[in-house]
Amino acid sequence: MSPDVSELRESGVQDEGKPNLPEPDDDVRLVGGDSRCSGELEVKHQGQRRPVDTGHWSLKAAAVFCEHLDCGSAVSVGKRWQSSKRDVWWIHPYCLQSQSFPTECVRSSHSQYIQTVTCSDSVRLLNGTSVCSGRLEVKSNQSWSSVCQADFDQQDAEVVCRELGCGPPSLLRGALYGDMEAPVGTKEFQCGGNESALLDCRSSGSARKSCSPGEAVGLTCSEPVRLVGGESRCGGTVEVKHLGEWRPVEGGGWSLKTAAVVCEHLDCGSAVFVGEREESSWRVALGIHPYCVDSGSSLRDCATPSWSSSSLQTVTCSDSVRLLNGTSVCSGRLEVKSNQSWSSVCQADFDQQDAEVVCRELGCGPPSLLRGVLYGDVEAPVGTKEFQCGGNESDLLDCRSSGSARKSCSPGEAVGLTCSEPVRLVGGESRCGGTVEVKHLGEWRPVEGGGWFLKTAAVVCEHLDCGSAVSVGEREESSERAVWRINHDCVQSGSSLRDCVTPSPRSSSSLQTVSCSDLLFQPNISASINGVSQDQQMGLRVPKGSSFTISCSIQPQYPGGSFQLTFTSSDGAHNHTRPAVNHSADFLFAAAEPAHQGSYSCVYHVYVFSHNFSSESGLVSVTVPDLTGLIIRRILLPLVLLLENLVLWFYWKARRGRTLRRPDNIEMVEMIVRVGAAGGGAAEEGGAVGGEEELIGAVGGEEKLIGAVGGEEELIGAVGGEEEL
């Protein structure tokens, strides 16, 4: 049966600092095995020596004791069952990283199970990323020594990897995990490759007393993992080799982030699916807790071979595309596999329709960003295909393609792609609140409720561009539904939502809900002058002294609330608040003044879900022009000009008999009057007329007029034409 979740989580032992183990004496020992480096674990505590029972240990936890006992790398952990209970010391694996072993981590208990540990006797790998990688050291005559690269070859590496229970060697290079610290051995190994232990190999003396810098052997053994029973080597049931035997991995709790470790190891593409397969009978299985793997440990480090199960873990990887160096399985630098090798793609050979196919193939949302050097420049060789997808294909290699003359991309031209997260909130009053749903394997399903924090919900709100998370909850439905699970620990560690999706083996009626700060609709703002609605797109011009109204409204979502009218003018910010009645409020200004000029907005406030929410409208600009000068220019000046022209006409008519000598002059004087009237209009438009004094000065008085009408030429010259008047 599966262990308690808290115990499993604690199996992901970290090596950030070494615990305060007792001095290397008999306080810690392995008994009953083939050597002092294997057997049942016993600890002496409070003067009593007892066997140890634990939570479900991994190799990483056991490695702490192997190192303490000056043995080699941890090879296996297990439990031995006894027919009757006995006194034991119980040690949680988590305590091995707490710097407090043994006094604060050991408690008395009774159990029929005893913890067993097997360490290698004579080889170990140090400073690596797992028990299957590191700088090689060999123990001889009770002391550890490094090995020079010239004394060690591929066949020797195969023996070491086999001795440690790892897969075949994948990398053998000097200084791969730091240069030598231990003295250098004096043996040159000559393994045939089939031996079970390095010290079983033939060896000859070496003249070397030290290695040249960079020549100490660094070794990486592959993970002994495979996928079986699927349509290709990149899909099926997960199996891990343990103590020479392939065993399936128990299903439960794996996310795409965990599965990505398997896909990467098998040189497949990105992880696209995780699931569980039920068998008709129980099988001996390995437990691998995702928390341990997600924290950076290898699969084998996290394996705990202590139970049987009928539920087995399955994983499906893409065969031919992957995104590298991104923040999730849905982002990264694109690589395509062809003829068993991975190659990058140049931006000139890849367009938006191609990107849509890749995102669909990986089970992600539509492409949101396509750009060169988005996730680092090209490392893999560049492919020689230009893709020509229609956008509806299910796989990139299903698209038509043509040869490309490019053998390399220009700097910054390797395709980087970000696909959107397939997540939404449904059933709420807006798109920023409701039940969380995620699209996985082409199907939208709700997320099972429970265990979410605001930090987890914040990822949803940020992706939907809905502000920050303000509440999380659970909604109970009347019937159970198929759901997805999202491991909130996975999300809080920085992974994307889709990376952390795991299929739920059962249906659920409890669904996860999230409310974001941008939950409300945006309010509307409108204006009217003297009760007449106005178009405020170009701003609102309100005559001084006129009444105007700013109206705020919002689509019905929640009852109650209030509107705050905010306007900013030259003398600061001003606020007025009114309760929302029928989801609206009016703000009346009885007489517009220049102080009312500024930018106005409506802010709606409402208290729901035990939180205050607010939403702000767009801006309306209000100006209050002073019309006094306009009235003078448009009305009074034309009247003055008309009056002065009439006075001039009557003055002329009184002296007509004495001054006019021929009929032509009469027509000319009438023309003067017409010109004067026209000049008044021009003066109104151009602002050239200065007032009554300027007009009188222009006509020059009686004497000037009499002299002017003496002849046509003199008359026109005296009045100065249309421009002077």
XYZ file of C-alpha atoms in Angstrom:
725
model
C 0.000 0.000 0.000
C 1.057 3.586 -0.538
C 2.708 5.322 2.398
C 1.393 8.377 4.174
C 1.747 11.500 2.034
C 3.781 13.333 4.653
C 6.188 10.399 4.864
C 6.552 10.269 1.110
C 7.194 13.961 0.935
C 9.912 13.582 3.507
C 11.645 10.922 1.421
C 13.068 13.629 -0.816
C 16.120 14.138 1.377
C 18.272 17.109 0.486
C 22.020 17.286 0.957
C 22.209 20.984 1.824
C 24.556 20.538 4.763
C 25.406 17.352 6.615
C 23.530 16.244 9.742
C 25.253 15.996 13.092
C 25.724 12.238 13.070
C 27.587 10.640 15.959
C 31.315 10.126 15.733
C 32.199 7.005 13.715
C 31.966 4.400 16.454
C 29.378 1.759 17.269
C 26.573 4.281 17.781
C 25.567 3.675 14.131
C 26.157 0.368 12.376
C 24.854 -2.087 9.777
C 24.552 -5.664 11.015
C 23.698 -9.043 9.555
C 24.872 -8.271 6.032
C 27.686 -9.544 3.865
C 30.018 -6.785 5.131
C 30.091 -3.876 7.543
C 28.600 -1.797 4.731
C 25.292 -3.661 4.476
C 22.605 -5.063 6.747
C 20.032 -3.886 9.275
C 20.492 -0.319 10.492
C 21.057 -0.013 14.234
C 21.415 3.177 16.280
C 22.511 3.597 19.884
C 20.424 6.273 21.564
C 19.965 7.103 25.263
C 22.220 4.171 26.069
C 20.036 1.681 24.189
C 20.926 0.040 20.894
C 17.886 -0.708 18.750
C 17.134 -1.433 15.091
C 15.634 1.425 13.104
C 12.262 1.663 11.438
C 11.551 4.688 9.300
C 9.306 6.335 6.863
C 9.871 5.181 3.314
C 13.520 5.915 2.757
C 15.160 6.615 -0.557
C 18.758 6.006 -1.626
C 19.450 9.661 -0.977
C 18.514 9.210 2.668
C 20.557 6.017 2.969
C 23.577 7.761 1.440
C 23.942 9.812 4.625
C 24.619 6.660 6.657
C 26.873 5.131 3.993
C 29.050 8.231 4.087
C 29.080 8.249 7.878
C 30.225 4.626 7.960
C 32.998 5.467 5.469
C 31.448 3.082 2.973
C 30.820 3.709 -0.678
C 27.672 4.926 -2.403
C 24.209 3.767 -1.314
C 23.099 0.860 -3.497
C 19.780 -0.238 -1.985
C 17.331 0.363 0.820
C 14.608 -1.949 2.055
C 12.647 -3.291 4.992
C 12.876 -6.640 6.644
C 9.689 -8.065 8.147
C 9.757 -9.956 11.438
C 7.090 -12.204 12.870
C 6.705 -10.195 16.066
C 7.017 -6.582 17.082
C 10.076 -5.329 18.900
C 11.349 -2.057 20.280
C 12.781 0.159 17.566
C 13.976 3.714 17.054
C 11.813 5.600 14.576
C 13.686 8.106 12.381
C 11.986 10.271 9.785
C 14.136 10.824 6.690
C 13.400 14.559 6.925
C 15.495 14.723 10.074
C 18.604 13.848 8.108
C 18.584 17.356 6.655
C 17.602 19.164 9.857
C 21.077 19.276 11.431
C 19.698 17.670 14.606
C 20.218 13.901 14.328
C 19.868 11.912 16.495
C 18.491 13.439 19.703
C 15.611 15.443 18.234
C 14.749 13.036 15.412
C 14.641 9.713 17.192
C 11.572 8.494 19.010
C 10.768 5.169 20.592
C 8.345 2.857 18.808
C 7.355 -0.783 18.237
C 7.431 -2.373 14.806
C 7.723 -5.597 12.861
C 9.685 -3.806 10.128
C 13.434 -3.155 10.244
C 15.252 -0.761 7.895
C 18.013 -2.289 5.754
C 20.717 -0.422 3.855
C 23.337 -1.657 1.403
C 26.347 0.478 0.528
C 29.068 -0.378 -1.944
C 32.268 -1.546 -0.277
C 34.910 -0.012 -2.479
C 33.656 2.625 -4.933
C 31.778 5.894 -4.601
C 30.886 8.895 -6.719
C 31.162 12.288 -4.999
C 29.885 15.815 -5.736
C 27.472 14.601 -8.402
C 23.809 15.333 -8.957
C 22.775 11.811 -7.874
C 24.179 8.557 -6.512
C 24.881 7.673 -10.161
C 27.180 10.607 -10.933
C 30.252 12.242 -9.465
C 34.018 12.127 -9.124
C 35.166 8.492 -8.811
C 36.982 7.357 -5.698
C 38.169 3.783 -4.977
C 38.858 2.323 -1.540
C 41.959 0.247 -1.057
C 43.725 -0.582 2.203
C 41.055 1.344 4.146
C 41.718 4.624 2.321
C 39.980 6.366 -0.570
C 41.867 7.510 -3.639
C 40.976 9.223 -6.895
C 41.621 7.626 -10.282
C 43.429 9.228 -13.207
C 41.648 9.205 -16.537
C 44.607 7.513 -18.216
C 44.149 4.506 -15.866
C 40.400 4.140 -16.507
C 38.397 3.387 -19.663
C 34.842 2.733 -20.859
C 34.814 -0.918 -19.797
C 35.970 0.026 -16.308
C 33.143 2.615 -16.198
C 30.586 -0.046 -17.138
C 31.645 -2.134 -14.152
C 31.425 0.810 -11.724
C 27.940 1.767 -12.951
C 26.783 -1.835 -12.618
C 28.259 -2.128 -9.108
C 26.318 0.976 -8.025
C 23.067 -0.345 -9.503
C 22.949 2.404 -12.128
C 22.478 2.280 -15.879
C 25.319 2.154 -18.438
C 27.859 5.013 -18.415
C 26.709 8.034 -20.413
C 29.642 10.379 -19.764
C 33.254 9.776 -18.792
C 35.490 12.813 -18.546
C 38.153 14.344 -16.368
C 37.224 17.057 -13.854
C 33.545 16.605 -14.663
C 32.662 16.951 -10.982
C 35.611 18.894 -9.667
C 39.263 18.035 -9.573
C 40.822 15.468 -7.253
C 40.893 15.892 -3.504
C 41.806 12.383 -2.384
C 45.289 10.955 -3.104
C 45.698 9.220 -6.448
C 45.680 5.443 -6.511
C 48.530 3.440 -7.963
C 46.440 0.955 -9.967
C 45.502 0.915 -13.615
C 42.256 -1.036 -13.992
C 41.837 -3.553 -16.805
C 38.200 -4.661 -16.655
C 36.590 -6.833 -19.279
C 33.286 -5.032 -18.744
C 31.292 -7.929 -17.303
C 32.628 -7.958 -13.738
C 30.217 -7.201 -10.874
C 32.672 -5.047 -8.897
C 35.648 -2.885 -9.847
C 37.999 -4.646 -7.444
C 37.184 -7.929 -9.218
C 38.930 -6.578 -12.327
C 42.545 -7.238 -13.174
C 44.825 -4.351 -12.444
C 48.448 -3.386 -12.854
C 50.652 -0.959 -11.022
C 50.724 2.637 -12.204
C 53.717 4.935 -12.067
C 51.462 7.942 -11.475
C 51.485 9.525 -8.038
C 49.192 12.365 -9.093
C 46.917 13.319 -11.983
C 47.479 16.292 -14.204
C 44.931 19.057 -13.571
C 41.576 18.094 -14.989
C 42.416 14.384 -15.266
C 40.652 12.939 -12.184
C 37.875 10.624 -13.462
C 34.365 12.084 -13.445
C 31.609 9.609 -14.300
C 27.895 9.846 -15.092
C 25.919 6.621 -15.218
C 22.563 6.684 -16.964
C 19.280 6.333 -15.112
C 18.062 2.719 -15.291
C 14.582 3.696 -16.474
C 12.365 2.738 -19.434
C 8.802 2.993 -20.735
C 7.148 -0.273 -21.757
C 3.864 -1.348 -23.292
C 3.236 1.863 -25.247
C 3.079 2.631 -28.948
C 6.751 3.682 -28.973
C 9.762 3.737 -26.698
C 8.613 7.221 -25.624
C 5.354 6.073 -24.021
C 4.128 3.405 -21.628
C 4.460 2.171 -18.051
C 7.447 3.528 -16.116
C 9.920 0.875 -15.010
C 13.133 1.343 -13.020
C 15.913 -1.222 -12.596
C 16.647 -1.962 -8.960
C 19.158 -4.536 -7.750
C 19.332 -5.988 -11.251
C 15.548 -6.323 -11.580
C 13.156 -4.161 -13.634
C 10.169 -3.109 -11.549
C 7.175 -0.907 -12.412
C 6.617 2.337 -10.522
C 3.503 2.692 -8.431
C 1.054 5.231 -9.849
C -0.062 8.338 -8.063
C 0.763 12.023 -7.796
C 3.043 12.398 -10.804
C 2.833 15.609 -12.790
C 4.217 16.549 -16.197
C 7.157 18.134 -14.390
C 8.046 14.773 -12.841
C 7.467 12.931 -16.113
C 9.776 15.362 -17.933
C 12.733 13.779 -16.095
C 11.868 10.413 -17.662
C 11.398 11.927 -21.128
C 14.702 13.776 -20.975
C 16.587 10.695 -19.828
C 15.161 8.612 -22.682
C 16.080 11.335 -25.211
C 12.427 11.756 -26.092
C 10.572 15.019 -26.562
C 8.548 16.972 -24.027
C 6.238 15.232 -21.540
C 2.634 15.424 -22.766
C 0.738 13.001 -20.511
C 0.876 11.255 -17.134
C -1.618 8.686 -15.948
C -2.202 5.476 -14.023
C -2.904 1.989 -15.338
C -4.846 -0.464 -13.214
C -3.791 -4.112 -13.311
C -5.927 -7.068 -12.306
C -3.445 -8.232 -9.655
C -0.907 -6.620 -7.364
C 2.760 -6.490 -8.351
C 5.959 -5.699 -6.521
C 6.576 -2.048 -7.392
C 8.866 0.841 -6.608
C 7.552 3.992 -5.027
C 8.927 7.243 -6.447
C 7.468 10.315 -4.839
C 7.234 13.302 -7.193
C 8.288 15.767 -4.488
C 11.678 14.078 -4.334
C 12.129 14.145 -8.131
C 10.812 17.698 -8.494
C 13.354 18.898 -5.939
C 16.151 17.916 -8.336
C 16.957 14.357 -7.297
C 17.254 11.550 -9.804
C 14.608 8.872 -10.206
C 16.797 6.192 -8.711
C 17.709 8.384 -5.734
C 13.999 8.700 -4.959
C 13.056 5.020 -5.383
C 11.697 3.225 -2.320
C 11.189 -0.517 -2.957
C 8.885 -1.306 -0.084
C 5.375 -2.133 -1.303
C 3.183 -3.771 -3.914
C 0.497 -2.128 -6.017
C -2.010 -2.734 -8.805
C -1.891 0.918 -9.937
C 1.101 1.612 -12.178
C 2.474 4.938 -13.404
C 2.323 5.733 -17.130
C 4.047 8.525 -19.069
C 3.802 9.690 -22.677
C 6.467 11.899 -24.254
C 6.328 13.555 -27.659
C 8.377 11.661 -30.222
C 9.729 14.476 -32.337
C 9.473 17.953 -30.775
C 10.609 19.515 -27.534
C 10.987 22.953 -25.963
C 14.186 23.495 -23.963
C 15.357 26.036 -21.369
C 11.861 27.426 -20.865
C 9.900 28.069 -17.700
C 7.521 25.147 -18.363
C 6.861 22.286 -20.786
C 4.968 24.862 -22.876
C 7.883 27.238 -23.447
C 11.475 27.080 -24.634
C 13.793 26.879 -27.606
C 12.295 24.581 -30.245
C 14.133 21.440 -31.308
C 12.890 18.839 -33.797
C 14.046 15.215 -33.970
C 14.792 13.717 -37.342
C 16.958 10.670 -38.127
C 17.532 10.100 -34.391
C 19.111 13.517 -33.824
C 17.765 16.793 -32.488
C 18.143 20.016 -34.435
C 17.105 23.623 -33.880
C 14.882 25.524 -36.313
C 15.622 28.919 -37.854
C 12.963 31.590 -37.517
C 12.851 32.102 -41.299
C 11.732 28.450 -41.700
C 8.951 28.644 -39.107
C 5.781 30.759 -38.895
C 2.668 31.238 -36.759
C 0.805 28.281 -38.286
C 3.768 26.001 -37.585
C 3.776 27.276 -33.991
C 0.075 26.435 -33.596
C 0.792 22.824 -34.563
C 3.696 22.513 -32.097
C 1.636 23.938 -29.208
C -1.216 21.553 -30.043
C 1.153 18.571 -30.263
C 2.487 19.364 -26.785
C -1.019 19.739 -25.337
C -0.550 23.442 -24.622
C -2.689 26.460 -25.452
C -2.282 28.593 -28.603
C 1.097 30.279 -29.192
C 1.422 33.565 -27.359
C 4.990 34.491 -28.307
C 7.233 33.463 -31.202
C 10.643 35.075 -31.343
C 14.320 34.283 -31.847
C 16.693 34.029 -28.856
C 13.733 33.968 -26.502
C 15.246 31.021 -24.622
C 18.910 31.134 -25.583
C 20.632 30.881 -28.905
C 21.062 27.765 -30.982
C 23.065 24.877 -29.480
C 21.891 21.878 -31.466
C 22.674 21.651 -35.202
C 20.196 23.416 -37.461
C 17.734 21.325 -39.451
C 17.476 21.551 -43.211
C 13.663 21.685 -43.436
C 11.356 24.615 -43.912
C 7.968 23.707 -42.419
C 4.770 24.593 -44.303
C 1.930 23.739 -41.904
C -1.681 24.600 -42.581
C -2.249 25.042 -38.836
C -4.645 22.112 -38.328
C -2.160 19.215 -38.289
C -1.755 17.203 -35.069
C 2.036 16.809 -35.335
C 4.758 18.999 -36.801
C 6.192 16.137 -38.836
C 2.760 15.691 -40.461
C 3.205 19.088 -42.126
C 4.532 19.532 -45.625
C 8.152 20.641 -45.692
C 10.747 21.644 -48.203
C 14.514 21.639 -48.151
C 16.249 24.667 -46.691
C 19.600 25.967 -47.843
C 20.443 27.063 -44.293
C 23.070 25.106 -42.402
C 23.061 27.511 -39.473
C 20.929 30.325 -38.089
C 22.133 33.878 -37.838
C 22.675 34.963 -34.228
C 19.332 35.448 -32.532
C 17.346 33.528 -35.174
C 16.793 30.124 -33.493
C 13.060 29.730 -32.839
C 11.910 30.378 -29.267
C 8.261 29.601 -28.563
C 5.837 30.258 -25.705
C 2.480 28.496 -25.766
C -0.278 29.839 -23.534
C -1.508 28.063 -20.418
C -4.807 26.232 -21.105
C -6.602 27.520 -17.973
C -9.832 29.450 -17.328
C -12.292 30.420 -14.583
C -15.921 29.548 -15.304
C -19.313 29.914 -13.639
C -18.526 33.202 -11.915
C -19.826 36.701 -12.500
C -16.846 37.529 -14.709
C -13.908 35.780 -16.348
C -11.769 36.657 -13.284
C -13.671 34.518 -10.805
C -15.177 31.039 -10.710
C -14.254 27.365 -10.894
C -10.738 26.575 -12.118
C -10.677 24.515 -15.312
C -7.623 23.229 -17.163
C -7.424 21.771 -20.658
C -5.392 18.568 -20.675
C -5.291 16.001 -23.485
C -7.758 18.145 -25.412
C -10.382 18.065 -22.635
C -11.491 20.857 -20.293
C -12.022 19.561 -16.765
C -12.488 21.292 -13.415
C -9.730 21.073 -10.834
C -10.412 19.099 -7.687
C -10.757 21.333 -4.652
C -8.509 21.285 -1.622
C -5.124 22.466 -0.428
C -4.789 25.620 -2.520
C -3.287 28.804 -1.103
C -3.389 32.356 -2.440
C 0.124 31.819 -3.797
C -1.175 28.981 -5.971
C -4.224 30.955 -7.068
C -2.011 33.938 -7.955
C -0.588 31.918 -10.857
C -4.100 31.568 -12.308
C -4.912 35.273 -11.863
C -1.617 36.363 -13.384
C -2.056 34.137 -16.426
C -5.579 35.459 -17.027
C -4.391 39.058 -16.567
C -6.859 39.433 -13.700
C -4.682 41.122 -11.102
C -3.844 39.401 -7.827
C -5.572 36.515 -6.051
C -7.904 37.551 -3.220
C -9.662 34.309 -2.270
C -9.618 30.553 -2.785
C -12.393 28.138 -1.941
C -14.234 24.960 -2.808
C -17.621 24.564 -4.455
C -19.683 21.458 -3.777
C -21.700 20.048 -6.658
C -24.659 17.720 -6.348
C -22.915 14.951 -8.305
C -19.335 13.860 -8.882
C -17.437 14.812 -12.048
C -14.200 13.782 -13.740
C -11.538 16.205 -12.505
C -7.871 17.099 -12.812
C -5.652 17.476 -9.799
C -3.044 20.227 -9.487
C -0.255 19.702 -6.986
C -0.110 23.066 -5.220
C 3.396 22.352 -3.890
C 4.509 21.941 -7.506
C 2.935 25.279 -8.495
C 4.417 27.127 -5.532
C 7.871 25.862 -6.465
C 7.636 27.972 -9.638
C 6.255 25.464 -12.128
C 3.393 26.253 -14.487
C -0.125 24.984 -13.856
C 0.004 22.475 -16.693
C 3.349 21.109 -15.482
C 1.645 20.273 -12.197
C -1.535 18.617 -13.543
C -2.126 15.023 -12.521
C -5.135 12.894 -13.505
C -7.355 12.030 -10.575
C -8.104 8.304 -10.246
C -11.586 9.137 -9.001
C -14.345 11.647 -9.645
C -15.080 14.456 -7.229
C -17.927 16.793 -6.297
C -15.577 19.302 -4.635
C -14.230 21.798 -7.166
C -11.572 24.495 -6.718
C -12.662 28.138 -6.981
C -10.537 31.290 -7.280
C -11.420 34.987 -7.148
C -8.997 37.563 -8.556
C -8.799 41.275 -7.761
C -10.077 42.230 -11.236
C -13.265 40.294 -10.569
C -15.607 43.189 -11.392
C -16.680 44.505 -14.755
C -15.382 47.936 -15.688
C -17.887 50.690 -14.811
C -19.352 53.005 -17.468
C -19.111 56.800 -17.253
C -21.396 59.245 -19.116
C -22.262 62.965 -18.974
C -25.115 65.372 -19.713
C -25.426 69.199 -19.879
C -28.702 70.763 -18.706
C -30.254 67.292 -18.909
C -29.130 66.586 -22.483
C -26.773 63.613 -22.992
C -23.434 64.431 -24.534
C -20.880 62.569 -26.593
C -17.732 62.771 -24.463
C -15.304 61.059 -26.834
C -13.593 64.381 -27.610
C -14.041 65.672 -24.063
C -16.929 67.558 -22.515
C -17.243 71.383 -22.951
C -19.631 72.813 -20.359
C -20.584 76.533 -20.582
C -19.839 78.475 -17.445
C -22.869 78.561 -15.194
C -24.584 75.593 -16.882
C -25.555 72.508 -14.903
C -23.974 69.188 -15.807
C -24.215 65.614 -14.500
C -21.641 62.783 -14.413
C -23.357 59.364 -14.325
C -21.657 56.124 -13.169
C -23.067 52.645 -13.829
C -21.961 48.999 -13.940
C -23.361 45.731 -15.246
C -25.280 43.887 -12.498
C -23.050 41.417 -10.664
C -23.465 41.917 -6.933
C -26.031 43.918 -4.941
C -25.120 47.162 -3.221
C -21.780 48.844 -3.414
C -20.942 52.487 -3.997
C -19.525 54.766 -6.660
C -16.696 57.160 -6.031
C -16.384 60.016 -8.522
C -12.776 61.103 -8.714
C -11.605 64.161 -10.627
C -8.200 65.777 -10.826
C -7.887 69.500 -11.537
C -5.152 72.113 -11.342
C -5.714 72.546 -7.591
C -5.570 68.823 -6.682
C -7.709 65.681 -6.523
C -11.358 65.661 -5.446
C -13.676 62.793 -4.531
C -17.443 62.416 -4.131
C -19.138 59.161 -3.070
C -22.737 57.999 -3.519
C -24.375 54.622 -2.883
C -25.115 52.510 -5.938
C -28.866 52.424 -6.610
C -29.844 49.929 -9.291
C -26.113 49.645 -10.042
C -25.748 53.363 -10.879
C -25.251 56.806 -9.331
C -25.546 60.407 -10.618
C -23.337 63.329 -9.571
C -24.978 66.752 -10.288
C -23.054 70.023 -10.593
C -25.588 72.912 -10.526
C -23.356 75.606 -12.061
C -20.167 74.878 -13.934
C -17.121 76.855 -12.849
C -13.509 76.836 -14.086
C -12.645 74.883 -10.898
C -14.657 71.973 -12.304
C -12.223 71.510 -15.178
C -10.263 68.241 -15.015
C -10.322 64.469 -15.652
C -13.225 62.483 -14.172
C -13.491 58.716 -13.517
C -15.934 56.409 -11.715
C -14.657 53.819 -9.200
C -17.094 51.100 -8.115
C -16.556 49.533 -4.675
C -18.304 46.438 -3.342
C -17.692 43.999 -0.462
C -18.160 40.346 -1.454
C -16.498 37.024 -0.552
C -15.217 38.699 2.638
C -13.065 41.044 0.541
C -13.303 44.577 -0.814
C -13.259 44.788 -4.602
C -13.026 47.859 -6.809
C -13.025 48.638 -10.507
C -12.347 51.927 -12.303
C -13.893 53.334 -15.480
C -12.186 55.212 -18.257
C -11.545 58.977 -18.065
C -13.710 61.898 -19.221
C -12.110 65.314 -19.671
C -14.255 68.362 -18.735
C -13.504 71.982 -19.746
C -15.496 75.092 -18.700
C -14.799 77.938 -21.181
C -15.632 81.664 -20.347
C -18.014 82.932 -23.122
C -18.037 86.733 -22.246
C -15.372 87.658 -24.763
C -17.013 85.455 -27.378
C -20.369 87.236 -26.922
C -18.691 90.657 -27.387
C -16.917 89.562 -30.541
C -19.880 87.798 -32.118
C -22.793 90.144 -31.224
C -21.854 93.617 -29.899
C -19.170 94.530 -32.425
C -21.357 93.864 -35.505
C -24.135 96.040 -33.921
C -21.712 98.896 -33.298
C -20.462 98.724 -36.852
C -23.998 98.748 -38.223
C -24.940 101.761 -36.096
C -21.909 103.751 -37.197
C -22.619 103.001 -40.845
C -26.188 104.283 -40.418
C -24.947 107.523 -38.812
C -22.532 107.986 -41.671
C -25.260 107.415 -44.233
C -27.657 109.940 -42.692
C -24.860 112.506 -42.405
C -24.068 112.074 -46.045
C -27.724 112.306 -47.062
C -28.137 115.652 -45.235
C -25.380 117.211 -47.336
C -26.125 115.455 -50.580
C -27.643 118.434 -52.365
C -24.644 120.636 -51.624
C -21.820 118.217 -52.343
C -22.870 115.925 -55.161
C -22.383 117.289 -58.713
C -23.232 114.281 -60.863
C -25.321 111.112 -60.512
C -22.282 108.863 -60.619
C -21.221 110.192 -57.266
C -24.468 109.042 -55.721
C -23.777 105.502 -56.878
C -20.253 105.809 -55.540
C -21.417 106.924 -52.084
C -23.874 104.010 -52.002
C -20.970 101.785 -52.776
C -19.121 103.312 -49.809
C -21.985 102.369 -47.555
C -21.962 98.812 -48.924
C -18.211 98.630 -48.593
C -18.521 99.844 -45.023
C -21.028 97.141 -44.214
C -18.839 94.486 -45.790
C -15.832 95.836 -43.932
C -17.724 95.516 -40.683
C -18.228 91.817 -41.380
C -14.565 91.352 -42.202
C -13.566 93.209 -39.086
C -15.763 90.902 -37.010
C -14.037 87.815 -38.365
C -10.487 89.136 -38.255
C -10.701 91.279 -35.148
C -9.322 94.278 -37.075
C -11.958 96.852 -36.090
C -10.887 98.649 -32.948
C -14.083 100.461 -31.942
C -16.042 103.603 -32.634
C -13.075 105.965 -32.386
C -11.100 104.078 -34.986
C -14.082 104.122 -37.388
C -14.613 107.892 -37.014
C -10.907 108.432 -37.505
C -11.071 106.400 -40.686
C -13.773 108.476 -42.352
C -12.004 111.698 -41.293
C -14.982 113.963 -40.430
C -17.153 116.269 -42.523
C -14.391 118.179 -44.264
C -12.648 115.035 -45.390
C -15.925 113.544 -46.669
C -16.804 116.723 -48.662
C -13.356 116.771 -50.173
C -13.598 113.126 -50.998
C -16.870 113.253 -52.899
C -15.563 115.923 -55.213
C -14.616 113.253 -57.743
C -14.487 109.489 -58.100
C -10.742 109.189 -57.768
C -10.527 111.468 -54.733
C -13.469 109.720 -53.053
C -11.900 106.279 -53.285
C -8.529 107.570 -52.115
C -10.055 109.379 -49.122
C -11.972 106.480 -47.643
C -9.011 104.114 -48.127
C -10.963 101.255 -49.652
C -12.342 98.191 -47.944
C -9.135 97.405 -46.137
C -8.846 100.792 -44.339
C -12.466 100.825 -43.255
